[in-house]
CSV table of C-alpha atoms in Angstrom, one decimal:
chain,number,residue,atom,x,y,z
A,1,MET,CA,-4.2,-2.7,-10.3
A,2,LEU,CA,-7.5,-1.5,-8.7
A,3,LYS,CA,-9.3,-4.4,-10.3
A,4,GLU,CA,-7.0,-6.8,-8.5
A,5,LYS,CA,-7.4,-5.0,-5.2
A,6,PHE,CA,-11.2,-5.1,-5.3
A,7,LYS,CA,-11.6,-8.3,-7.3
A,8,GLY,CA,-13.6,-10.1,-4.6
A,9,CYS,CA,-16.1,-7.2,-4.1
A,10,SER,CA,-19.5,-7.0,-5.7
A,11,ASP,CA,-20.6,-3.9,-7.4
A,12,GLU,CA,-22.8,-3.0,-4.4
A,13,GLU,CA,-19.9,-3.4,-1.9
A,14,LEU,CA,-17.6,-1.4,-4.2
A,15,GLN,CA,-20.2,1.4,-4.5
A,16,LYS,CA,-20.6,1.4,-0.7
A,17,LEU,CA,-16.9,1.7,-0.2
A,18,LEU,CA,-16.6,4.5,-2.6
A,19,GLU,CA,-19.4,6.4,-1.0
A,20,GLU,CA,-17.8,6.0,2.5
A,21,GLU,CA,-14.5,7.3,1.2
A,22,LYS,CA,-16.2,10.2,-0.6
A,23,LYS,CA,-18.0,11.1,2.7
A,24,LYS,CA,-14.7,10.9,4.6
A,25,TRP,CA,-12.9,13.0,2.0
A,26,ASN,CA,-15.7,15.6,1.9
A,27,SER,CA,-15.6,15.8,5.7
A,28,GLU,CA,-11.9,16.4,5.8
A,29,MET,CA,-12.1,19.1,3.1
A,30,GLU,CA,-14.9,20.9,5.0
A,31,LYS,CA,-12.8,20.9,8.1
A,32,ARG,CA,-9.8,22.3,6.2
A,33,ILE,CA,-12.0,25.0,4.6
A,34,ALA,CA,-13.5,26.0,7.9
A,35,ALA,CA,-10.0,26.2,9.5
A,36,GLU,CA,-8.8,28.4,6.6
A,37,ARG,CA,-11.8,30.7,6.8
A,38,GLU,CA,-11.3,31.1,10.6
A,39,ASP,CA,-7.6,31.8,10.0
A,40,ALA,CA,-8.4,34.4,7.3
A,41,ALA,CA,-11.0,36.0,9.5
A,42,SER,CA,-8.6,36.3,12.4
A,43,MET,CA,-5.9,37.6,10.1
A,44,ALA,CA,-8.3,40.3,8.8
A,45,ARG,CA,-8.9,41.5,12.4
A,46,MET,CA,-5.2,41.8,13.1
A,47,SER,CA,-3.0,44.8,12.6
A,48,GLU,CA,-0.1,44.6,10.1
A,49,SER,CA,2.5,43.8,12.7
A,50,GLU,CA,0.3,41.2,14.4
A,51,ARG,CA,-0.5,39.6,11.0
A,52,ALA,CA,3.3,39.4,10.2
A,53,ASP,CA,3.9,37.9,13.5
A,54,ALA,CA,1.1,35.3,13.1
A,55,GLN,CA,2.4,34.4,9.6
A,56,PHE,CA,5.9,34.0,10.9
A,57,LYS,CA,4.7,31.7,13.7
A,58,LYS,CA,2.7,29.7,11.2
A,59,GLN,CA,5.7,29.4,8.9
A,60,ARG,CA,7.9,28.5,11.8
A,61,GLN,CA,5.5,25.7,12.9
A,62,ALA,CA,5.4,24.3,9.3
A,63,PHE,CA,9.2,24.4,9.2
A,64,ASP,CA,9.5,22.6,12.6
A,65,ASP,CA,7.0,20.0,11.4
A,66,GLU,CA,9.0,19.4,8.2
A,67,LYS,CA,12.2,19.2,10.2
A,68,SER,CA,10.7,16.7,12.6
A,69,ARG,CA,9.6,14.5,9.7
A,70,TYR,CA,13.0,14.8,8.1
A,71,MET,CA,14.8,13.8,11.2
A,72,SER,CA,12.5,10.9,11.8
A,73,GLU,CA,13.2,9.6,8.2
A,74,ARG,CA,16.9,10.3,8.7
A,75,MET,CA,17.1,8.3,11.9
A,76,GLU,CA,15.2,5.4,10.3
A,77,PHE,CA,17.7,5.5,7.5
A,78,GLU,CA,20.6,5.4,10.0
A,79,ALA,CA,19.0,2.5,11.8
A,80,SER,CA,18.6,0.5,8.6
A,81,ARG,CA,22.2,1.3,7.6
A,82,ALA,CA,23.5,0.1,11.0
A,83,LEU,CA,21.3,-3.0,10.9
A,84,ALA,CA,22.6,-3.9,7.4
A,85,LYS,CA,26.2,-3.3,8.6
A,86,GLU,CA,25.6,-5.8,11.4
A,87,ASN,CA,23.8,-8.3,9.1
A,88,LEU,CA,20.5,-7.9,11.0
A,89,PRO,CA,17.0,-7.7,9.5
A,90,VAL,CA,16.5,-4.1,8.2
A,91,SER,CA,12.8,-4.4,8.6
A,92,PHE,CA,13.2,-3.4,12.3
A,93,ALA,CA,14.6,0.0,11.5
A,94,ALA,CA,11.4,1.9,12.0
A,95,ILE,CA,11.1,0.4,15.5
A,96,LEU,CA,14.7,1.1,16.4
A,97,LYS,CA,15.0,4.7,15.3
A,98,GLY,CA,15.6,7.2,18.1
A,99,LYS,CA,15.5,10.9,18.5
A,100,ASP,CA,19.1,11.3,17.5
A,101,ALA,CA,22.0,9.3,16.1
A,102,GLU,CA,23.3,8.3,19.5
A,103,GLU,CA,20.0,6.9,20.7
A,104,THR,CA,19.5,5.1,17.4
A,105,ALA,CA,23.0,3.5,17.8
A,106,LYS,CA,22.2,2.4,21.3
A,107,ASN,CA,18.9,0.9,20.2
A,108,VAL,CA,20.6,-1.1,17.4
A,109,ALA,CA,23.3,-2.3,19.8
A,110,ALA,CA,20.7,-3.5,22.4
A,111,PHE,CA,18.6,-5.1,19.6
A,112,LYS,CA,21.7,-6.9,18.2
A,113,GLU,CA,22.4,-8.5,21.6
A,114,GLU,CA,18.8,-9.6,22.2
A,115,PHE,CA,18.3,-10.8,18.6
A,116,LEU,CA,21.5,-12.9,18.6
A,117,ALA,CA,20.7,-14.3,22.0
A,118,GLU,CA,17.3,-15.4,20.8
A,119,VAL,CA,18.7,-16.8,17.6
A,120,GLU,CA,21.2,-18.8,19.6
A,121,LYS,CA,18.5,-20.0,22.0
A,122,ALA,CA,16.3,-21.1,19.0
A,123,VAL,CA,19.2,-22.9,17.3
A,124,SER,CA,20.1,-24.7,20.6
A,125,ALA,CA,16.5,-25.8,21.0
A,126,LYS,CA,16.4,-27.2,17.4
A,127,LEU,CA,19.7,-29.0,17.9
A,128,LYS,CA,18.8,-30.7,21.1
A,129,GLY,CA,18.0,-34.3,20.8
A,130,ALA,CA,19.1,-37.8,21.8
A,131,SER,CA,22.8,-38.6,21.4
A,132,PRO,CA,23.7,-40.9,18.5
A,133,LYS,CA,23.6,-44.5,19.5
A,134,THR,CA,26.8,-46.5,19.4
A,135,GLY,CA,27.2,-50.2,18.9
A,136,ASN,CA,27.2,-52.4,22.0
A,137,ALA,CA,30.6,-53.8,21.2
A,138,SER,CA,33.2,-52.8,23.8
A,139,LYS,CA,36.9,-52.0,23.0
A,140,ASP,CA,37.9,-55.3,24.6
A,141,ASN,CA,35.9,-57.4,22.1
A,142,ASP,CA,36.5,-55.3,19.0
A,143,PRO,CA,37.9,-57.7,16.3
A,144,PHE,CA,39.5,-54.8,14.4
A,145,LEU,CA,41.5,-53.7,17.4
A,146,ALA,CA,42.3,-57.3,18.4
A,147,GLY,CA,44.0,-57.7,15.0
A,148,PHE,CA,46.5,-55.0,15.8
A,149,SER,CA,47.5,-56.4,19.2
A,150,ARG,CA,48.6,-59.8,17.8
């Protein structure tokens, strides 16, 4: 799979890309390590009750972050389900997700109206054209109809 991804790259280009990614990864790891060291040093200076309070706040922040990610995924799922129910493209779910189910439903309803209006407009534009031409024979000179009136 990686061979297909980097098939057009020369060895030098591939080596350069790998070096850049390695530098980026090392930089991120150094930042994480520095943050952890700072956190450990500050925890060491705290009393037992302050340390417990700081740990609680840290755990609470991690919980809130996870809850936020979960709700975001849940609203995207709800949006995709509503779009599928309305026979609309599910690929717009990430754009239409809201903060809660009510906002997501409003977004989907507004999107449905706009999307269907645009589809109707596009179909009308495609169907516009010249009227079909009819023959130049009038009803008075039509030999088929003349045969009935005899």
